[in-house]
Structure formats: structure tokens, C-alpha cells
Coordinates of C-alpha atoms and ligand atoms in Angstrom, one line a residue:
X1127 CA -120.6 -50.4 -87.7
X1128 CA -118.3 -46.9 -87.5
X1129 CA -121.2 -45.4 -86.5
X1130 CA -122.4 -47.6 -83.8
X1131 CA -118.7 -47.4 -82.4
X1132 CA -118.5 -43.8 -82.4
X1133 CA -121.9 -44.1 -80.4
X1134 CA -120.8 -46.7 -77.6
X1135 CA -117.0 -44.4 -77.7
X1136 CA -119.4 -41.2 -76.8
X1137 CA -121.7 -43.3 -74.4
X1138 CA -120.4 -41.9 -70.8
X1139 CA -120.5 -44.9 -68.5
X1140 CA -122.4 -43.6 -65.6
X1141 CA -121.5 -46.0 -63.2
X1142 CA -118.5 -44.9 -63.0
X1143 CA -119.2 -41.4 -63.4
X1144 CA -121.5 -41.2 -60.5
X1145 CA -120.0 -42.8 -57.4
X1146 CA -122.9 -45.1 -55.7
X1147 CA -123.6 -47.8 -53.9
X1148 CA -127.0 -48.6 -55.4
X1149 CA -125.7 -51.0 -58.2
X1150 CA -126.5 -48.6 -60.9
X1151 CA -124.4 -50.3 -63.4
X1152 CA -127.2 -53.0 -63.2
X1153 CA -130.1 -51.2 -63.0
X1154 CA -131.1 -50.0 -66.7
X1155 CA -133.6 -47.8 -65.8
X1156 CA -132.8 -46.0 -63.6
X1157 CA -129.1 -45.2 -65.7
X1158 CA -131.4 -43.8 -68.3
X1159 CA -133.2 -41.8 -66.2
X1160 CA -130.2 -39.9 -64.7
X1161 CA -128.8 -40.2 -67.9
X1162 CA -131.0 -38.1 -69.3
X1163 CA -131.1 -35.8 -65.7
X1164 CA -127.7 -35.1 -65.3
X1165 CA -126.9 -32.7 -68.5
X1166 CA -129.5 -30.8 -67.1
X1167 CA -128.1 -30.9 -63.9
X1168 CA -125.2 -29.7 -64.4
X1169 CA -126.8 -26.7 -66.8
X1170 CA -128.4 -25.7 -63.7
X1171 CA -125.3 -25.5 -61.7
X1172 CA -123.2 -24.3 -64.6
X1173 CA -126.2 -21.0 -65.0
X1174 CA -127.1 -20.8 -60.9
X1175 CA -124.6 -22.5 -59.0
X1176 CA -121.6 -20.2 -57.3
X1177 CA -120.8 -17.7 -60.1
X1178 CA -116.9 -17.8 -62.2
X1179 CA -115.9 -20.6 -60.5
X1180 CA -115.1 -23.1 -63.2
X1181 CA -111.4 -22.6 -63.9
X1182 CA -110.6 -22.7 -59.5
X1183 CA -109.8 -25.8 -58.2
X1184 CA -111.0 -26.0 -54.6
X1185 CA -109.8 -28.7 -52.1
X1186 CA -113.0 -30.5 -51.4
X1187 CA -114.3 -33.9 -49.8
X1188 CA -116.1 -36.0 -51.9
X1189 CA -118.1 -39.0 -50.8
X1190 CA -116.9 -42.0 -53.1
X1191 CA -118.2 -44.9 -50.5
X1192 CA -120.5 -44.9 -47.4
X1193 CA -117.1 -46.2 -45.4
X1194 CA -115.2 -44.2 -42.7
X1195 CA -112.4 -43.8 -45.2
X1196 CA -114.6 -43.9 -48.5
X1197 CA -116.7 -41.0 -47.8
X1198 CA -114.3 -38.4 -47.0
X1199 CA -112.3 -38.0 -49.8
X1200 CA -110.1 -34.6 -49.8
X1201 CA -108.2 -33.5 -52.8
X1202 CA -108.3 -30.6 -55.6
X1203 CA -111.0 -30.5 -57.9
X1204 CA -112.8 -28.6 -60.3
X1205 CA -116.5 -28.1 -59.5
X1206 CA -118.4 -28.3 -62.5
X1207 CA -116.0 -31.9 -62.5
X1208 CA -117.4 -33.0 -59.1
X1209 CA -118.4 -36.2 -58.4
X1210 CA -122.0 -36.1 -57.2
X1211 CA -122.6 -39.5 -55.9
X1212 CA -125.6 -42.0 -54.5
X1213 CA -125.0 -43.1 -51.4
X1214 CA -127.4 -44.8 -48.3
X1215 CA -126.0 -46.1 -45.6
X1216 CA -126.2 -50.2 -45.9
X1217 CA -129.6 -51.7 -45.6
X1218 CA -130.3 -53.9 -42.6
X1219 CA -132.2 -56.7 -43.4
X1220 CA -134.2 -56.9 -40.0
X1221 CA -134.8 -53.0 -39.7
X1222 CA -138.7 -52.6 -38.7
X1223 CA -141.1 -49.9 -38.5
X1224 CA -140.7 -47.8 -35.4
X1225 CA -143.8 -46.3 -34.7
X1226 CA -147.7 -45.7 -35.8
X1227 CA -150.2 -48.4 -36.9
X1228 CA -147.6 -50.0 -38.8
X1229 CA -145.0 -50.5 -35.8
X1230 CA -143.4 -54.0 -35.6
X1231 CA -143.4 -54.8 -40.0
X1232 CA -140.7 -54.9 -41.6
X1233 CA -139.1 -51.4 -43.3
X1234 CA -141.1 -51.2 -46.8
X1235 CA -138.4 -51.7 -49.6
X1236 CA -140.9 -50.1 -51.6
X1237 CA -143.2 -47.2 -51.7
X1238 CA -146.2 -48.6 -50.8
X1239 CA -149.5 -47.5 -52.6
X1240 CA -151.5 -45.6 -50.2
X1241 CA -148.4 -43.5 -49.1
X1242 CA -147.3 -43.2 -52.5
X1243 CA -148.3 -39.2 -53.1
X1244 CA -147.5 -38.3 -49.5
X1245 CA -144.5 -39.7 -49.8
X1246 CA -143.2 -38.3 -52.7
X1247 CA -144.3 -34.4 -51.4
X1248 CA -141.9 -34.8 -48.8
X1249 CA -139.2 -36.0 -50.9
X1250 CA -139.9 -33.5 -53.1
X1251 CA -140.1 -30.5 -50.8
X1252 CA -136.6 -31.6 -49.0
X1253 CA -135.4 -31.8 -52.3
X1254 CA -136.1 -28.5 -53.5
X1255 CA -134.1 -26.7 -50.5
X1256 CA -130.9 -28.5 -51.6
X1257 CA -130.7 -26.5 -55.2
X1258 CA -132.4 -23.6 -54.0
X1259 CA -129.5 -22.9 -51.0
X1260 CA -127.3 -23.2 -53.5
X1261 CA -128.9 -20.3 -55.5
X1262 CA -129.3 -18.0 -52.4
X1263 CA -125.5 -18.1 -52.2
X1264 CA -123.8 -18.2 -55.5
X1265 CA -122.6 -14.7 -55.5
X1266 CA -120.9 -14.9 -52.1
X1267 CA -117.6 -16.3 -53.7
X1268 CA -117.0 -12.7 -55.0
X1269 CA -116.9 -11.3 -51.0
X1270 CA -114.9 -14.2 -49.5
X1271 CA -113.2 -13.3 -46.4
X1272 CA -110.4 -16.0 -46.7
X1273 CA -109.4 -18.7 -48.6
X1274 CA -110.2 -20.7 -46.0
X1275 CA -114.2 -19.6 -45.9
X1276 CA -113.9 -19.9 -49.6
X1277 CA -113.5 -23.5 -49.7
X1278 CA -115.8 -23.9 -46.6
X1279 CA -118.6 -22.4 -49.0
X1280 CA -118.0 -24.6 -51.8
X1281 CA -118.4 -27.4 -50.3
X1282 CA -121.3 -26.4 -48.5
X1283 CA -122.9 -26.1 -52.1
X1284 CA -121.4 -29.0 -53.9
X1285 CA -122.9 -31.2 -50.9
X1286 CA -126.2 -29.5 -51.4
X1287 CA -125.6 -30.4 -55.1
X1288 CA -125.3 -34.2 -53.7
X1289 CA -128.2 -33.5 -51.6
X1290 CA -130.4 -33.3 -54.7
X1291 CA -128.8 -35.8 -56.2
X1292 CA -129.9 -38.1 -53.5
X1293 CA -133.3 -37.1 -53.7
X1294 CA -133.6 -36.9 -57.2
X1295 CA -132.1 -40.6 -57.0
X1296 CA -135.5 -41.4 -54.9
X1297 CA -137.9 -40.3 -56.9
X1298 CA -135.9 -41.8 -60.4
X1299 CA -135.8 -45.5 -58.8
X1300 CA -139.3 -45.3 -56.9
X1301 CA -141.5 -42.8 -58.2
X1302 CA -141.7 -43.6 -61.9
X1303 CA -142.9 -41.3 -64.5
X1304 CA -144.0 -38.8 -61.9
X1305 CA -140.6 -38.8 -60.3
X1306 CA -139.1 -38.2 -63.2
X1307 CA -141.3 -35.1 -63.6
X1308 CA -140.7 -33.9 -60.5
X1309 CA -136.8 -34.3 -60.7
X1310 CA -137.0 -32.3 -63.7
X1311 CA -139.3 -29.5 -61.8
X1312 CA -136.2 -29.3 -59.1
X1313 CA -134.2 -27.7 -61.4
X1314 CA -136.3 -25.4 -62.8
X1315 CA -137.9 -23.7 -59.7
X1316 CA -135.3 -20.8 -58.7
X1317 CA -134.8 -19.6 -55.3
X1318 CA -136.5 -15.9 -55.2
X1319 CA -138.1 -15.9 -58.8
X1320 CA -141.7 -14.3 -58.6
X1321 CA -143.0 -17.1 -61.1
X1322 CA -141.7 -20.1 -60.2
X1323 CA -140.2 -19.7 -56.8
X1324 CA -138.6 -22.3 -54.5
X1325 CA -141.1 -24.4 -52.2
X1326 CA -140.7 -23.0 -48.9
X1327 CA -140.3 -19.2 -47.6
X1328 CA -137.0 -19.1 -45.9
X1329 CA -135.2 -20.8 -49.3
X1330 CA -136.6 -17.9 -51.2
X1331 CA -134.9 -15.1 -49.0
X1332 CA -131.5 -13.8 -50.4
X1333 CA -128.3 -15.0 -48.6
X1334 CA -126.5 -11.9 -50.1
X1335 CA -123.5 -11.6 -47.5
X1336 CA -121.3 -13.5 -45.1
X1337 CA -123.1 -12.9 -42.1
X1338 CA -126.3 -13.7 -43.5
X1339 CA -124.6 -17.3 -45.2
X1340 CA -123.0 -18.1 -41.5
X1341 CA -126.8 -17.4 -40.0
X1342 CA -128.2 -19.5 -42.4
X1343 CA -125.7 -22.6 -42.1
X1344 CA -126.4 -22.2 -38.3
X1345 CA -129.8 -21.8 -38.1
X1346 CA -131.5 -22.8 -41.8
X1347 CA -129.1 -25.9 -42.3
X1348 CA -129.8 -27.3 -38.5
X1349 CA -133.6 -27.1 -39.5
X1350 CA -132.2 -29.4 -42.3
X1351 CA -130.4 -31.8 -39.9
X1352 CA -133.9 -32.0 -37.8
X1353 CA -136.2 -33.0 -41.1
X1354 CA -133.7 -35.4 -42.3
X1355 CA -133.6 -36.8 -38.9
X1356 CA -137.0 -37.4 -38.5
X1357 CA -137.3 -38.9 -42.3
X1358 CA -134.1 -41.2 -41.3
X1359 CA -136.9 -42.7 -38.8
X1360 CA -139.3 -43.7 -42.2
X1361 CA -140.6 -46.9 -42.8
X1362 CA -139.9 -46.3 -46.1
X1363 CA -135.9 -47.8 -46.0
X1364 CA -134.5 -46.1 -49.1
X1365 CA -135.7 -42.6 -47.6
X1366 CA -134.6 -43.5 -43.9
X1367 CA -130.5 -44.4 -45.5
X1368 CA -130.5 -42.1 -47.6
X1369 CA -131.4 -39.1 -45.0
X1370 CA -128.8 -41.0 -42.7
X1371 CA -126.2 -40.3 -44.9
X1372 CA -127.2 -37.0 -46.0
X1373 CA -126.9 -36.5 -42.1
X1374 CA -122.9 -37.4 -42.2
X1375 CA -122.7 -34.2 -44.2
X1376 CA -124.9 -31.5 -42.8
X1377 CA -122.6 -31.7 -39.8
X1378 CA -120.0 -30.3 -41.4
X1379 CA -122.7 -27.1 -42.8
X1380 CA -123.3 -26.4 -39.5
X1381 CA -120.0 -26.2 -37.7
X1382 CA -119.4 -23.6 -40.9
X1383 CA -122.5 -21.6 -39.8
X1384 CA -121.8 -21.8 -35.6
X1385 CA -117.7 -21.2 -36.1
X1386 CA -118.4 -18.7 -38.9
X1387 CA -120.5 -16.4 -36.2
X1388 CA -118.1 -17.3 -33.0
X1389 CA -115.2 -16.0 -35.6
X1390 CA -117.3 -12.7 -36.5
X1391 CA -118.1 -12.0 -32.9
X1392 CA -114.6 -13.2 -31.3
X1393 CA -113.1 -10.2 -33.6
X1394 CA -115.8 -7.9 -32.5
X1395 CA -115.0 -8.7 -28.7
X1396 CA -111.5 -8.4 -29.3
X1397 CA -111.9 -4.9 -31.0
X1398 CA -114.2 -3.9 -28.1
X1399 CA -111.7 -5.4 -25.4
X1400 CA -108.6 -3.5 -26.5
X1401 CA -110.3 0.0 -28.0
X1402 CA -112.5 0.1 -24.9
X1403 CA -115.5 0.5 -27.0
X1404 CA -119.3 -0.3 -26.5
X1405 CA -120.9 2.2 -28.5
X1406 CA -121.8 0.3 -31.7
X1407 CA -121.3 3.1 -33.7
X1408 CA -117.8 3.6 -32.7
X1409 CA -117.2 -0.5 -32.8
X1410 CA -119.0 -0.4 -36.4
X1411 CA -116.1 2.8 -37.3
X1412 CA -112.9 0.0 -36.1
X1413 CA -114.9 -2.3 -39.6
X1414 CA -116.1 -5.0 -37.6
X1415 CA -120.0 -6.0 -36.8
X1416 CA -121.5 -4.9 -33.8
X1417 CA -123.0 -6.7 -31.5
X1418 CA -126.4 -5.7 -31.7
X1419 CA -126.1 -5.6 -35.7
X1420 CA -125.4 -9.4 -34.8
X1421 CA -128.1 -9.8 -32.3
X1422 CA -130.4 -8.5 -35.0
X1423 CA -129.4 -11.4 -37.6
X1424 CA -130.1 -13.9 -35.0
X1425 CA -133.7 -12.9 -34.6
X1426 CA -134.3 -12.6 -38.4
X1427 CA -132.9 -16.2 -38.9
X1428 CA -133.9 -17.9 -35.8
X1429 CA -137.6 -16.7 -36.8
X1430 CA -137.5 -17.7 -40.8
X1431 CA -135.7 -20.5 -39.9
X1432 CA -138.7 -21.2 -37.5
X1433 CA -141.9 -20.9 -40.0
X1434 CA -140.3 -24.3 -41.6
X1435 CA -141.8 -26.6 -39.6
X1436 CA -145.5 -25.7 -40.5
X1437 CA -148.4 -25.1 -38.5
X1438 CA -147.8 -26.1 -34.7
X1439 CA -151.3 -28.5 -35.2
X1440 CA -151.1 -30.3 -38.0
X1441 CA -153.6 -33.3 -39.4
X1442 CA -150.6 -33.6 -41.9
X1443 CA -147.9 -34.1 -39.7
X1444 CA -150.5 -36.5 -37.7
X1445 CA -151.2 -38.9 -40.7
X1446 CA -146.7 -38.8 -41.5
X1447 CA -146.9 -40.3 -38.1
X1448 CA -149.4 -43.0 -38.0
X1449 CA -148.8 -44.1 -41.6
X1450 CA -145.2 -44.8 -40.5
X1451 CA -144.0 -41.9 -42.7
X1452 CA -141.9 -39.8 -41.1
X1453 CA -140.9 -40.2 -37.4
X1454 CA -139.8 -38.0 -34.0
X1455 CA -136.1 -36.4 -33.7
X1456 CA -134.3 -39.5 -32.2
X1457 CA -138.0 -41.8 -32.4
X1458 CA -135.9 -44.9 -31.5
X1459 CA -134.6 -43.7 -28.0
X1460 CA -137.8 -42.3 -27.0
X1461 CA -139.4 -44.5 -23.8
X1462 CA -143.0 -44.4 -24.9
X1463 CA -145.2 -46.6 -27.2
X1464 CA -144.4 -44.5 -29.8
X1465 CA -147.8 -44.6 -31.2
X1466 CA -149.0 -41.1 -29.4
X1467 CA -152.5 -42.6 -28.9
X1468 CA -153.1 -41.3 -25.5
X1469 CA -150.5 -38.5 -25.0
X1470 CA -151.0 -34.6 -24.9
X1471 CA -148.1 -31.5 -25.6
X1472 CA -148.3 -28.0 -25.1
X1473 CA -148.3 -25.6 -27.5
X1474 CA -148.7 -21.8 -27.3
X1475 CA -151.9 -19.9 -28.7
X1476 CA -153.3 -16.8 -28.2
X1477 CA -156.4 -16.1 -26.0
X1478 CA -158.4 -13.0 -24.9
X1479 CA -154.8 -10.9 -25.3
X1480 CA -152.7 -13.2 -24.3
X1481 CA -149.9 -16.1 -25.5
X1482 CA -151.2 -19.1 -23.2
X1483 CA -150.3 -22.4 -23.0
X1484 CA -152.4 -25.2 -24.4
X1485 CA -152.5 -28.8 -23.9
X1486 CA -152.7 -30.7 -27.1
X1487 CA -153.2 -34.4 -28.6
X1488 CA -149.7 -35.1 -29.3
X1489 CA -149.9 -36.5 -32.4
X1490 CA -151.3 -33.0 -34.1
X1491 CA -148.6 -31.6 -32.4
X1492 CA -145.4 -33.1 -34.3
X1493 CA -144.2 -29.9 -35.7
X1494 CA -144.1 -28.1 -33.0
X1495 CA -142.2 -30.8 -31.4
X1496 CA -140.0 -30.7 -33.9
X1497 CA -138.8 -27.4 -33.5
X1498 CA -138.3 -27.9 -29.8
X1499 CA -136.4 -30.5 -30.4
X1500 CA -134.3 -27.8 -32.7
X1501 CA -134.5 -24.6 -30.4
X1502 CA -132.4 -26.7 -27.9
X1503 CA -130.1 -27.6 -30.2
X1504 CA -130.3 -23.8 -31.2
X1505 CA -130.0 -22.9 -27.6
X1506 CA -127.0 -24.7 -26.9
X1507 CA -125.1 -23.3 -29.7
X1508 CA -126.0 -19.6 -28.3
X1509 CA -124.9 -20.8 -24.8
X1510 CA -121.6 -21.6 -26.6
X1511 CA -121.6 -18.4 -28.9
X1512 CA -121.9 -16.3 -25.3
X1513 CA -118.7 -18.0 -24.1
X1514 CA -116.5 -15.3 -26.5
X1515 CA -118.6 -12.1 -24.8
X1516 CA -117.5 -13.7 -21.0
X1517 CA -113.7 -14.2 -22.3
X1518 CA -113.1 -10.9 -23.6
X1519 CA -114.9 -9.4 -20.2
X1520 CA -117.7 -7.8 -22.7
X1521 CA -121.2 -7.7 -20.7
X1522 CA -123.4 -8.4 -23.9
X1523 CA -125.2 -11.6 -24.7
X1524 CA -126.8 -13.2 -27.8
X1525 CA -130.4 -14.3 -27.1
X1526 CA -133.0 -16.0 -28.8
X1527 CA -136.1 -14.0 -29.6
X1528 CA -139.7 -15.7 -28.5
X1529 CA -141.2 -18.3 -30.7
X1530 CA -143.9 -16.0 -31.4
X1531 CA -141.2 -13.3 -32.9
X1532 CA -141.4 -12.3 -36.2
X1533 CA -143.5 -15.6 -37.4
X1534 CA -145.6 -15.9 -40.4
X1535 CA -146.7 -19.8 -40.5
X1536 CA -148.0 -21.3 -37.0
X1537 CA -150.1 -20.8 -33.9
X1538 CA -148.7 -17.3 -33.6
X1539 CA -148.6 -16.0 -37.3
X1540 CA -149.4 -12.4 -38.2
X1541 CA -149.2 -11.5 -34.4
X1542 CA -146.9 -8.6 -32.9
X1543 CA -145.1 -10.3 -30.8
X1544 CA -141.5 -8.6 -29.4
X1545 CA -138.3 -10.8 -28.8
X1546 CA -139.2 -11.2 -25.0
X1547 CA -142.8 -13.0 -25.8
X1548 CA -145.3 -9.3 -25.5
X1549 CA -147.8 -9.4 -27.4
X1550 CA -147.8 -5.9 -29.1
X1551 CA -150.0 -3.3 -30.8
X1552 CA -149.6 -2.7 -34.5
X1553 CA -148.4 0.5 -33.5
X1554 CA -146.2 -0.8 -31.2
X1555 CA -144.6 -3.0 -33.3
X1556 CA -144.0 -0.6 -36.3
X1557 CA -141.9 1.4 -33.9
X1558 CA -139.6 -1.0 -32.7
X1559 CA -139.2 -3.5 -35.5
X1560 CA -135.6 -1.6 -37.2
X1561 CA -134.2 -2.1 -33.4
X1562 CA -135.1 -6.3 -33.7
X1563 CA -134.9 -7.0 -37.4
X1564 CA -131.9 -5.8 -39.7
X1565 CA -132.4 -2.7 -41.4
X1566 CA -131.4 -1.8 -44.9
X1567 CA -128.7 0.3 -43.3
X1568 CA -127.6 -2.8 -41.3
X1569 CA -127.8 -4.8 -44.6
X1570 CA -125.6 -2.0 -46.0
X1571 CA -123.1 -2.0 -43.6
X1572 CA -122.4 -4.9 -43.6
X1573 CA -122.5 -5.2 -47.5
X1574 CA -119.9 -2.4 -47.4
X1575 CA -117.7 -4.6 -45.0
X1576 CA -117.4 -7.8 -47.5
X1577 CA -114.5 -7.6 -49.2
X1578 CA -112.6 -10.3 -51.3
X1579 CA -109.7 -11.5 -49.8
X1580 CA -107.7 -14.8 -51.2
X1581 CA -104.3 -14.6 -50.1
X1582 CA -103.4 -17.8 -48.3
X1583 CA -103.4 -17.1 -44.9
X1584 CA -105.0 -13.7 -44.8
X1585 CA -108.5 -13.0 -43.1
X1586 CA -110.7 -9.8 -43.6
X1587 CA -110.7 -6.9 -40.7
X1588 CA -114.2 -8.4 -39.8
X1589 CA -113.7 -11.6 -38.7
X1590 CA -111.3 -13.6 -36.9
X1591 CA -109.1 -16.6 -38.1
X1592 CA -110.4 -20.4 -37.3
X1593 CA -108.6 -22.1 -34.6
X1594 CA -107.4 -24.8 -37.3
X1595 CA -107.8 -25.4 -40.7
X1596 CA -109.5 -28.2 -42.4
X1597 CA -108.3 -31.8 -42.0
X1598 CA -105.6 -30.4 -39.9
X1599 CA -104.2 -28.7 -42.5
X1600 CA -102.7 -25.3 -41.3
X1601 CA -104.8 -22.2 -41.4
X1602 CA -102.9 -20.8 -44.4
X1603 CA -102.8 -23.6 -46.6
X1604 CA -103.8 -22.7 -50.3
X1605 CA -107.3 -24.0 -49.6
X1606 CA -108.4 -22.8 -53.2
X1607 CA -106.0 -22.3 -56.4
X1608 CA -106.5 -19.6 -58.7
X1609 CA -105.2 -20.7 -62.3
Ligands
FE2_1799 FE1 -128.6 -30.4 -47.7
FE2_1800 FE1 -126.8 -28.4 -45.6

């Protein structure tokens, strides 16, 4: 009897511990299953996630409901004492399939048999970018420019953390034996590790300053927003609410990644502006990033960030489509009979020497829809960067390099292509590359730039302060406490 209380004492009730709205308490199974996951979670993000962080407490949201007020809970916690919760957005009974041969039936509650491995790849693959971001950036706490950014970071990787979790929580309740496999396999890959790297390219590339982590949350993030997007468009319900959610989040990743880069390049304006400078080695001597070291970051990131959508024809992306799978970026408001049967897009190949434009049977032609979709959204968020130049009277302007730039999946892999679309000799290339990708000396300067800087209110020479702080707290509130 002692012992079978000192058992049930020891027993961690789950339910409570992980905020959800997926009834766990009355689901058996699956309770055991992340029972048995979540010790090794949290090894994962105790060995990989952001490094000497346990003792800080950090003033985080945390989603506790799906609600307006329920999933923006702000308050002071420790990480490794995080609430990583479940949460889809609420089912609705009478949601249908969209599009493909299965348009007009009703959402599939469960996976259904033929879609069964394809299904679980995809959930598996978006699931394997959520850790793996985390990894790419768990030294950059050491660097921080402010308190503020500090915070900003953290919760970038604790949602991440959720991020998994909600993936994980897919393939646990629907996936069986092999989902629990795979959740284990999740956290055992490691972003950059020869032998058992991370799934895709860009999440095995090292995030290894500021710069670099507001590029990413710009550029790599958005690509993240677009993918969930188009899986919030499954038939496959659980996957389509739990993307939507996931969406609620990635907002806030990106405003870190397009405010962290307006902040970088409003303080290199402002430098320029009152030193009169527009030699960038004399605006790199004043410790701030010049603009073409900036212009440089764009085009590595844009162009990674780019090779994540897969080949520009793909059968794949064909048979997502038609088997109800995974959808277009906003499917729903599309006009068209969103069954691609008859409809052609235009992609860009090479022929006889040149990048020419091809007509295409739509439906092979999702990906590179997809990233379409996402280079406007990119676009815009330039056109708003290239407001701060135009304030501060400075002639330069961002610009986003040619698809065909620096690619090493899609129509134009392995090609020479420079950031204004020429298609280029070897030769050609090998002598212009250091002016259109970062350098190890731009990689070094701007390493020797990141310094640590935690005094409430205080910002490092590099970058300027936010216009506001978080939740309208002022700008040098004790975002982060140090005890
Ligand atoms: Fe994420
Ligand atoms: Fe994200």
C-alpha cells in the first residue's frame, strides 16, 4: 500500500502539466505516450536549447487556452519550467475539404489509409525545423544586444519548443507506433551534426550572430508561416487547427526578424546621416553594420531560405494537392475550381544560355507557387525596410537577389546566376561571389561587433532601440532577471 502511494504521490498529472485543449486527461494513450516523451524532451532542451539559461527568469507569453485572453499569457518564468502546451483552434463540425478529388467531404477526423505515410513525412519534416531552429541559436543569449532582444529570443525558442510539441502531439494521437518513433527521432537529429543532421538544408546552417538570427526570423520563419499556411488548408482537421494556431505565434517571430533588421539599419543610417559617411569602411570604424555587409545577409538568406520549397515541378507537391493533403497559401479565397485540372503557371528554366520562362501544368507547379506567394510577402517587407534609407536622406537600397541566386534545390540549381538574374560563367562567378555573399571577414566583423549587454534599458552601439517594448511595457523594463 506505502508503496503504491509513494507511486501515485510521484505520478506527475499531465493534464495539468501540459496546458491543452485536446482532453488529454481522458485520453490514456496518448498521456502515456507523452509521458514517456516529455523527460526526453526536456533533456533535449536542457543539453541543446539556449545555453546557461536555467536560473533567468524571462518575461514570456505562454499559450494556456486557444482564447483571445487564454493564449497570451505574459509573466516571469523559468524556461526549463515552461508550459509547453497542445492547442488547435476549435473544430468546426461542418468544415469540408477545399480542393482536389476529394473537395466537397467532410474534413477527415482521422488519417485516412492511403495518405497515411505522406502524411506523416510532412508532419514530420515541419516538425524537425521547430527543434532544429532552436539549436542554430542557443548560443546567441551570450551576445544579446539588450534585454529587450534577450527576451524577444527566448520566446522565439520556447514557441519553437511548442511548435514540436504540437507536432509531436500529431503523430502521438494519430500515428501509432510509428509516430511514436518518429517523435523520438525529433529529438535526436541535431541541427549541423555530420551524422545525423536536421531534415532540410537551411536548418542545418549556423545562426551564430544577431544579424544572422534577425535574417533568419525574417526570412527562414516566414517560409514557416507559408508551409503552415498551406497545411492549415488540409483535409486532414487535426493538422489544418493545429497549423492555425501555430500560425497565432509565428507572427510574432517575424515581426522580431523585420524590426530586428529595420533597428540594425536605422542605426547605421543614423551613423551615416550625422558622420557624413558612405564609405563602408569608415561606417564599419563608427561599430555599426554597413549597408552592403547588410545587403549581403539578405541575399544569403533570401536564397537558403528559398531552396525550402523543393523542386519548382514537383509530382510530390502534385499528389499533396489532389489527395486533399496540403493546400495553396490562402486556398479558400482563391476564385478558381481549385482542382488545377486545366490551369498552367510559369516557371523559369534554362534554355540554350538563357533563364526563360515556361508555361507549366499548375498542379506540378505548387512549390513554386508557393514561394511567390512568399517573395511578395518578402518583397513588401524590403519595400518597408527601404523606408529608414529615404528618412535619413541615405541613397542606398536593399534588394532582393534573382530567384535563380545562389540556389541549390529547384529549376535553377547549380547554375551561376548573379543577384540581377545573368546567367554567369564559372569564372565569372568565383570572382564576384565575396561581393554577393558574406565573407568570413564579414562574418567576423560582425562577430566582433556582438557584445553582451543586459542593463535594462541599454542597447549595443549597433543597433537601434525598438519604438516600444513588449505589451506596452516601456523599453527599459527588466524584460529578463538575472538571479
Ligand atoms: Fe515554428
Ligand atoms: Fe517560428
Amino acid at each position: 500500500m506505502a508503496e503504491l502511494a509513494e507511486t501515485t504521490q510521484q505520478a506527475i498529472d499531465y493534464s495539468q502539466r501540459i496546458p491543452n485543449n485536446v482532453d488529454l486527461a481522458n485520453d490514456r494513450a496518448l498521456q502515456r505516450a507523452l509521458e514517456h516523451w516529455q523527460p526526453a524532451f526536456l533533456n533535449w532542451w536542457n543539453e541543446t536549447g539556449p545555453v546557461d539559461t536555467s536560473t533567468l527568469q524571462v518575461y514570456l507569453r505562454t499559450a494556456i487556452s486557444v482564447d483571445r485572453e487564454g493564449w497570451a499569457n505574459f509573466g516571469y518564468v523559468r524556461m526549463p519550467e515552461y508550459r509547453w502546451g497542445i492547442f488547435l483552434t476549435p473544430r468546426d463540425e461542418n468544415r469540408r475539404i477545399n480542393f482536389g478529388d476529394h473537395k466537397g467531404e467532410p474534413a477527415w477526423q482521422e488519417v485516412p489509409g492511403e495518405y497515411r505515410s505522406t502524411l506523416r513525412r510532412i508532419i514530420v519534416t515541419q516538425g524537425d525545423t521547430e527543434p532544429a531552429s532552436v539549436e542554430q541559436q542557443k548560443l546567441l543569449g551570450a551576445t544579446c544586444p539588450s534585454l529587450y532582444d534577450l527576451r524577444n529570443l527566448f520566446q522565439v525558442n520556447v514557441e519553437e519548443g511548442r511548435h514540436l510539441w504540437a507536432m509531436v502531439y500529431l503523430l502521438q494521437r494519430y500515428f501509432g507506433r510509428d509516430g511514436r518513433e518518429e517523435a523520438e527521432a525529433l529529438l535526436q537529429r541535431r541541427s549541423g551534426d555530420l551524422n545525423n543532421p536536421r531534415i532540410l538544408t537551411a536548418f542545418n546552417e549556423k545562426t551564430n550572430n544577431w544579424l544572422a538570427f534577425f535574417m533568419f526570423t525574417f526570412f527562414t520563419d516566414r517560409d514557416g508561416k507559408f508551409q503552415l499556411c498551406a497545411l492549415a488548408e488540409s483535409g486532414f482537421d487535426p493538422l489544418a487547427r493545429t497549423t492555425k494556431f501555430m500560425l497565432t505565434e509565428e507572427a510574432h517571430h517575424m515581426f522580431v526578424g523585420e524590426s530586428g533588421v529595420a533597428r540594425v539599419l536605422e542605426r547605421t543610417c543614423e551613423v551615416m546621416r550625422d558622420k557624413k559617411l558612405t564609405d563602408p569602411a569608415q561606417v564599419r570604424a563608427q561599430g555599426v553594420i554597413d549597408l552592403e555587409t547588410l545587403q549581403r545577409f539578405v541575399n544569403f538568406h533570401y536564397s537558403v531560405t528559398l531552396d525550402l520549397y523543393g523542386a519548382d515541378i514537383s509530382s510530390n507537391a502534385a499528389s499533396f494537392y489532389t489527395g486533399g493533403v496540403k493546400g495553396r497559401y490562402e486556398e479558400t479565397k482563391i476564385n478558381d475550381d481549385h482542382s488545377l485540372s486545366h490551369d498552367s503557371y510559369t516557371v523559369q528554366e534554362i534554355e540554350n544560355g538563357k533563364i526563360v520562362d515556361r508555361q507549366v501544368p499548375a498542379l506540378t507547379a505548387l512549390n513554386a507557387r508557393l514561394r511567390d506567394d512568399y517573395t511578395r510577402e518578402i518583397q513588401a517587407g524590403i519595400d518597408r525596410w527601404n523606408r529608414i534609407p529615404e528618412k535619413f536622406g541615405v541613397p542606398f537600397r536593399i534588394t532582393l537577389p534573382h530567384s535563380g541566386f545562389h540556389r541549390k534545390i529547384g529549376n535553377l540549381a547549380g547554375r551561376y546566376v548573379s543577384p540581377e538574374g545573368r546567367l554567369l560563367s564559372k569564372e565569372e562567378w568565383e570572382r564576384h561571389s565575396s561581393e554577393w555573399l558574406p565573407s568570413d571577414d564579414d562574418h567576423a566583423f560582425v562577430g566582433s561587433l556582438m557584445c553582451r549587454v543586459i542593463e535594462p534599458g541599454k542597447f549595443a552601439n549597433w543597433i537601434a532601440p525598438p519604438a516600444r517594448g513588449i505589451k506596452n511595457l516601456p523599453v527599459e523594463f527588466e524584460y529578463v532577471r538575472f538571479s
